[in-house]
Amino acid sequence: CLSVSVFVSLSLCLWALCLFLLLLCLPPCISCPPNCQCSDGSGLMTVHCSSKNLKEIPKDIPKDAVFLKLEANQLTHIPSHAFSGLTLLQELDLSQNTIEKLDAAAFQGLSSSLKLLDLSHNQLRSLPKEALARLKAKIRLSHNPWHCECTLQEILWEVKLDPMSVNEMACQTSVREEAIGKPLVQVLDSGANFCSSRRKTTDIAMFITMFGWFAMVITYIIHYVRQNQEDARKHLEYLKKMSSGTLAVGSAASVGLEL
């Protein structure tokens, strides 16, 4: 009985040791968002979340993700810090959604490793300047119902547009009627400047403000001068009364002495 017990104990120990070694040899478990597929081919983590009817950016995206595919979903809004911590991300595909709004810090946390950001085929009409300010990646903004105005023009001066899709970025509405329905690049190449009207408005506002301050200063000076003149007149009348009283007292004293 003792021999059998020792044999069983040794067998269990060997099985436990084999199981432990097997677990050590297995690859680490990869956390992947629900309904998404994560693959680590050639050491480059790719997260596929395409055509999953997603309405929000999925959670638990692997931190070592290099390619993130979120196209053809139902995303309408990209909140602040939506991709924070994905410092190895090189390509982010958000095309073919219904995105209408980007928060100013939507892409904050993405490093200079990002090479491509695809926002084409969405419902964007405008962008906050800060959203794309620090990105060095090529950006696709085609096939959106853009409202062409000064802010959008200033953004285009700062970002690096994908040359393959830049001609497909058109003005659905605009502050300049002649730009409606035309490719934005074509409008800008023709010499149009969406910021000229803003500068004129700013100049007019500054002129009105300066004129208002000038009028206030002039009014104050006039009031001050008139007030001083009134005070001086009253003071002069007071001195005249004082001198008249002094003369009257002196005359009475002289009469008294003569008597």
CSV table of C-alpha atoms in Angstrom, one decimal:
chain,number,residue,atom,x,y,z
A,1,CYS,CA,0.0,0.0,0.0
A,2,LEU,CA,2.8,2.4,0.8
A,3,SER,CA,4.5,1.7,-2.5
A,4,VAL,CA,1.2,2.4,-4.4
A,5,SER,CA,0.7,5.7,-2.4
A,6,VAL,CA,4.2,6.8,-3.2
A,7,PHE,CA,3.8,6.0,-6.9
A,8,VAL,CA,0.5,7.9,-7.1
A,9,SER,CA,2.0,10.9,-5.4
A,10,LEU,CA,5.0,10.9,-7.7
A,11,SER,CA,2.7,10.6,-10.7
A,12,LEU,CA,0.6,13.5,-9.6
A,13,CYS,CA,3.7,15.6,-9.1
A,14,LEU,CA,5.0,14.7,-12.6
A,15,TRP,CA,1.6,15.6,-14.1
A,16,ALA,CA,1.6,19.0,-12.2
A,17,LEU,CA,5.1,19.7,-13.4
A,18,CYS,CA,4.3,18.9,-17.0
A,19,LEU,CA,1.2,21.1,-16.9
A,20,PHE,CA,3.2,24.0,-15.4
A,21,LEU,CA,5.8,23.6,-18.2
A,22,LEU,CA,3.1,23.5,-20.8
A,23,LEU,CA,1.6,26.7,-19.5
A,24,LEU,CA,5.0,28.4,-19.7
A,25,CYS,CA,5.4,27.4,-23.3
A,26,LEU,CA,2.0,28.7,-24.4
A,27,PRO,CA,1.8,32.2,-25.9
A,28,PRO,CA,0.4,35.0,-23.6
A,29,CYS,CA,-3.3,35.5,-23.7
A,30,ILE,CA,-4.3,38.5,-25.9
A,31,SER,CA,-7.1,40.7,-24.7
A,32,CYS,CA,-9.3,41.6,-27.6
A,33,PRO,CA,-12.5,43.8,-27.7
A,34,PRO,CA,-15.8,41.9,-28.0
A,35,ASN,CA,-16.8,41.2,-31.6
A,36,CYS,CA,-13.3,42.2,-32.8
A,37,GLN,CA,-10.5,40.0,-34.1
A,38,CYS,CA,-6.9,40.5,-33.0
A,39,SER,CA,-4.0,39.0,-34.9
A,40,ASP,CA,-0.3,39.2,-34.2
A,41,GLY,CA,1.2,38.3,-37.5
A,42,SER,CA,4.9,39.1,-38.0
A,43,GLY,CA,4.9,40.8,-34.6
A,44,LEU,CA,2.5,43.6,-35.8
A,45,MET,CA,-0.8,43.5,-33.8
A,46,THR,CA,-3.8,44.2,-36.0
A,47,VAL,CA,-7.2,44.8,-34.5
A,48,HIS,CA,-10.1,44.2,-36.9
A,49,CYS,CA,-13.4,45.8,-35.8
A,50,SER,CA,-14.8,46.4,-39.3
A,51,SER,CA,-18.6,46.2,-40.1
A,52,LYS,CA,-19.6,45.3,-36.5
A,53,ASN,CA,-22.4,48.0,-36.1
A,54,LEU,CA,-20.3,49.6,-33.4
A,55,LYS,CA,-21.7,52.9,-32.0
A,56,GLU,CA,-18.7,53.6,-29.6
A,57,ILE,CA,-15.0,53.1,-29.7
A,58,PRO,CA,-14.4,49.6,-28.2
A,59,LYS,CA,-12.6,49.3,-24.9
A,60,ASP,CA,-9.6,47.1,-24.1
A,61,ILE,CA,-7.8,47.7,-27.4
A,62,PRO,CA,-4.4,46.0,-27.0
A,63,LYS,CA,-1.8,48.6,-26.2
A,64,ASP,CA,0.6,47.1,-28.7
A,65,ALA,CA,-1.9,47.5,-31.6
A,66,VAL,CA,-0.2,48.7,-34.8
A,67,PHE,CA,-3.2,48.7,-37.2
A,68,LEU,CA,-6.8,49.5,-35.9
A,69,LYS,CA,-9.6,48.9,-38.4
A,70,LEU,CA,-12.9,50.6,-37.4
A,71,GLU,CA,-14.4,51.3,-40.8
A,72,ALA,CA,-18.0,50.7,-41.8
A,73,ASN,CA,-19.6,51.0,-38.4
A,74,GLN,CA,-22.1,53.4,-36.8
A,75,LEU,CA,-19.7,55.8,-35.0
A,76,THR,CA,-21.1,59.3,-34.8
A,77,HIS,CA,-18.7,60.9,-32.3
A,78,ILE,CA,-15.0,60.5,-31.4
A,79,PRO,CA,-14.6,61.6,-27.7
A,80,SER,CA,-11.5,62.9,-26.0
A,81,HIS,CA,-8.7,60.4,-25.4
A,82,ALA,CA,-10.5,57.7,-27.3
A,83,PHE,CA,-7.1,56.2,-28.4
A,84,SER,CA,-5.0,57.2,-25.4
A,85,GLY,CA,-2.1,54.8,-24.7
A,86,LEU,CA,-1.9,53.3,-28.2
A,87,THR,CA,1.6,54.6,-28.7
A,88,LEU,CA,2.6,52.0,-31.3
A,89,LEU,CA,-0.4,52.7,-33.6
A,90,GLN,CA,0.6,53.3,-37.2
A,91,GLU,CA,-2.8,53.2,-39.1
A,92,LEU,CA,-6.2,54.2,-37.8
A,93,ASP,CA,-9.2,53.6,-40.2
A,94,LEU,CA,-12.4,55.4,-39.2
A,95,SER,CA,-13.8,55.6,-42.7
A,96,GLN,CA,-17.4,54.8,-43.8
A,97,ASN,CA,-19.0,55.7,-40.5
A,98,THR,CA,-21.4,58.6,-39.7
A,99,ILE,CA,-19.0,60.7,-37.7
A,100,GLU,CA,-20.3,64.2,-37.2
A,101,LYS,CA,-18.1,65.5,-34.4
A,102,LEU,CA,-14.5,65.2,-33.2
A,103,ASP,CA,-13.6,66.4,-29.7
A,104,ALA,CA,-10.5,68.7,-29.6
A,105,ALA,CA,-8.6,65.9,-27.7
A,106,ALA,CA,-10.0,63.0,-29.8
A,107,PHE,CA,-6.5,61.9,-30.9
A,108,GLN,CA,-4.5,63.0,-28.0
A,109,GLY,CA,-2.2,60.3,-26.8
A,110,LEU,CA,-1.3,59.0,-30.3
A,111,SER,CA,2.4,59.5,-30.9
A,112,SER,CA,4.4,60.4,-34.0
A,113,SER,CA,4.4,56.8,-35.0
A,114,LEU,CA,0.9,57.2,-36.6
A,115,LYS,CA,1.3,57.2,-40.4
A,116,LEU,CA,-2.2,57.2,-41.7
A,117,LEU,CA,-5.6,58.5,-40.3
A,118,ASP,CA,-8.6,57.8,-42.5
A,119,LEU,CA,-11.7,60.0,-41.8
A,120,SER,CA,-13.1,59.7,-45.3
A,121,HIS,CA,-16.8,58.9,-46.1
A,122,ASN,CA,-18.2,60.4,-42.9
A,123,GLN,CA,-20.5,63.4,-42.0
A,124,LEU,CA,-17.9,65.9,-40.9
A,125,ARG,CA,-18.8,69.6,-41.7
A,126,SER,CA,-16.0,71.2,-39.6
A,127,LEU,CA,-13.1,70.3,-37.3
A,128,PRO,CA,-11.7,71.8,-34.2
A,129,LYS,CA,-8.1,73.1,-34.8
A,130,GLU,CA,-6.7,71.2,-31.9
A,131,ALA,CA,-7.9,67.8,-33.1
A,132,LEU,CA,-5.3,67.3,-35.8
A,133,ALA,CA,-2.8,69.9,-34.7
A,134,ARG,CA,0.0,67.6,-33.5
A,135,LEU,CA,-0.5,64.7,-35.9
A,136,LYS,CA,2.3,64.0,-38.4
A,137,ALA,CA,0.3,61.3,-40.2
A,138,LYS,CA,-1.2,61.5,-43.7
A,139,ILE,CA,-4.9,62.3,-43.3
A,140,ARG,CA,-7.8,61.4,-45.5
A,141,LEU,CA,-10.8,63.8,-45.3
A,142,SER,CA,-12.5,63.2,-48.6
A,143,HIS,CA,-16.3,62.6,-49.1
A,144,ASN,CA,-17.5,64.6,-46.1
A,145,PRO,CA,-20.1,67.4,-46.4
A,146,TRP,CA,-17.6,70.2,-45.6
A,147,HIS,CA,-18.6,73.7,-44.8
A,148,CYS,CA,-15.8,75.7,-46.3
A,149,GLU,CA,-14.8,78.7,-44.2
A,150,CYS,CA,-11.7,80.2,-42.5
A,151,THR,CA,-11.2,77.6,-39.8
A,152,LEU,CA,-11.2,74.7,-42.2
A,153,GLN,CA,-8.7,76.6,-44.5
A,154,GLU,CA,-6.4,77.2,-41.6
A,155,ILE,CA,-6.5,73.5,-40.7
A,156,LEU,CA,-5.6,72.5,-44.2
A,157,TRP,CA,-2.5,74.8,-44.0
A,158,GLU,CA,-1.3,72.8,-41.0
A,159,VAL,CA,-2.1,69.2,-41.7
A,160,LYS,CA,-0.6,66.7,-44.1
A,161,LEU,CA,-3.4,65.6,-46.5
A,162,ASP,CA,-3.2,62.3,-48.4
A,163,PRO,CA,-2.4,63.4,-52.0
A,164,MET,CA,-4.5,60.5,-53.3
A,165,SER,CA,-7.7,61.8,-51.9
A,166,VAL,CA,-7.2,65.6,-51.6
A,167,ASN,CA,-9.1,66.3,-54.9
A,168,GLU,CA,-12.2,64.5,-53.5
A,169,MET,CA,-12.6,67.0,-50.7
A,170,ALA,CA,-15.4,69.3,-51.8
A,171,CYS,CA,-17.4,72.2,-50.3
A,172,GLN,CA,-21.1,71.3,-49.7
A,173,THR,CA,-21.7,74.7,-48.2
A,174,SER,CA,-19.5,77.7,-47.9
A,175,VAL,CA,-19.2,81.3,-46.8
A,176,ARG,CA,-18.4,82.1,-50.4
A,177,GLU,CA,-21.2,81.1,-52.8
A,178,GLU,CA,-18.9,80.5,-55.7
A,179,ALA,CA,-17.1,77.7,-53.8
A,180,ILE,CA,-20.2,75.5,-53.2
A,181,GLY,CA,-20.0,72.2,-55.0
A,182,LYS,CA,-16.4,72.6,-56.0
A,183,PRO,CA,-13.3,70.7,-54.8
A,184,LEU,CA,-11.7,72.7,-52.0
A,185,VAL,CA,-8.2,72.5,-53.4
A,186,GLN,CA,-9.5,73.9,-56.7
A,187,VAL,CA,-11.1,76.8,-54.9
A,188,LEU,CA,-8.0,77.6,-52.9
A,189,ASP,CA,-5.8,77.3,-56.0
A,190,SER,CA,-8.0,79.9,-57.8
A,191,GLY,CA,-6.9,82.5,-55.1
A,192,ALA,CA,-10.0,82.4,-52.9
A,193,ASN,CA,-9.4,83.2,-49.3
A,194,PHE,CA,-12.1,82.2,-46.8
A,195,CYS,CA,-10.3,84.2,-44.1
A,196,SER,CA,-10.6,87.6,-45.8
A,197,SER,CA,-14.2,88.2,-44.8
A,198,ARG,CA,-13.3,87.3,-41.2
A,199,ARG,CA,-10.4,89.8,-41.2
A,200,LYS,CA,-12.7,92.5,-42.6
A,201,THR,CA,-15.2,91.7,-39.8
A,202,THR,CA,-12.4,91.8,-37.2
A,203,ASP,CA,-11.1,95.1,-38.6
A,204,ILE,CA,-14.6,96.6,-38.4
A,205,ALA,CA,-15.1,95.4,-34.9
A,206,MET,CA,-11.7,96.8,-33.8
A,207,PHE,CA,-12.5,100.1,-35.4
A,208,ILE,CA,-15.9,100.3,-33.7
A,209,THR,CA,-14.2,99.4,-30.3
A,210,MET,CA,-11.5,102.0,-30.7
A,211,PHE,CA,-14.0,104.6,-31.8
A,212,GLY,CA,-16.1,103.9,-28.7
A,213,TRP,CA,-13.1,104.2,-26.4
A,214,PHE,CA,-12.1,107.4,-28.1
A,215,ALA,CA,-15.6,108.9,-27.7
A,216,MET,CA,-15.6,107.9,-24.1
A,217,VAL,CA,-12.2,109.7,-23.5
A,218,ILE,CA,-13.3,112.8,-25.3
A,219,THR,CA,-16.6,112.9,-23.4
A,220,TYR,CA,-14.7,112.5,-20.1
A,221,ILE,CA,-12.3,115.3,-21.0
A,222,ILE,CA,-15.1,117.7,-22.0
A,223,HIS,CA,-16.9,116.9,-18.7
A,224,TYR,CA,-13.7,117.4,-16.7
A,225,VAL,CA,-13.0,120.8,-18.4
A,226,ARG,CA,-16.6,122.0,-17.8
A,227,GLN,CA,-16.6,120.8,-14.2
A,228,ASN,CA,-13.3,122.7,-13.6
A,229,GLN,CA,-14.7,125.8,-15.3
A,230,GLU,CA,-17.7,125.6,-13.0
A,231,ASP,CA,-15.6,125.1,-9.9
A,232,ALA,CA,-13.3,128.0,-11.0
A,233,ARG,CA,-16.3,130.3,-11.5
A,234,LYS,CA,-17.7,129.5,-8.1
A,235,HIS,CA,-14.4,130.0,-6.5
A,236,LEU,CA,-14.0,133.4,-8.3
A,237,GLU,CA,-17.4,134.5,-7.1
A,238,TYR,CA,-16.5,133.4,-3.6
A,239,LEU,CA,-13.3,135.5,-3.7
A,240,LYS,CA,-15.3,138.5,-5.0
A,241,LYS,CA,-17.7,138.2,-2.2
A,242,MET,CA,-14.9,137.9,0.3
A,243,SER,CA,-13.2,141.0,-1.1
A,244,SER,CA,-16.4,142.9,-1.1
A,245,GLY,CA,-17.1,142.0,2.5
A,246,THR,CA,-13.5,143.0,3.5
A,247,LEU,CA,-13.9,146.4,1.8
A,248,ALA,CA,-17.3,147.0,3.5
A,249,VAL,CA,-15.8,146.2,6.9
A,250,GLY,CA,-12.8,148.5,6.2
A,251,SER,CA,-15.1,151.4,5.2
A,252,ALA,CA,-17.2,151.0,8.4
A,253,ALA,CA,-14.1,151.0,10.5
A,254,SER,CA,-12.8,154.2,8.8
A,255,VAL,CA,-16.2,155.9,9.4
A,256,GLY,CA,-16.1,154.9,13.1
A,257,LEU,CA,-12.6,156.4,13.5
A,258,GLU,CA,-13.7,159.7,11.9
A,259,LEU,CA,-16.6,159.9,14.3
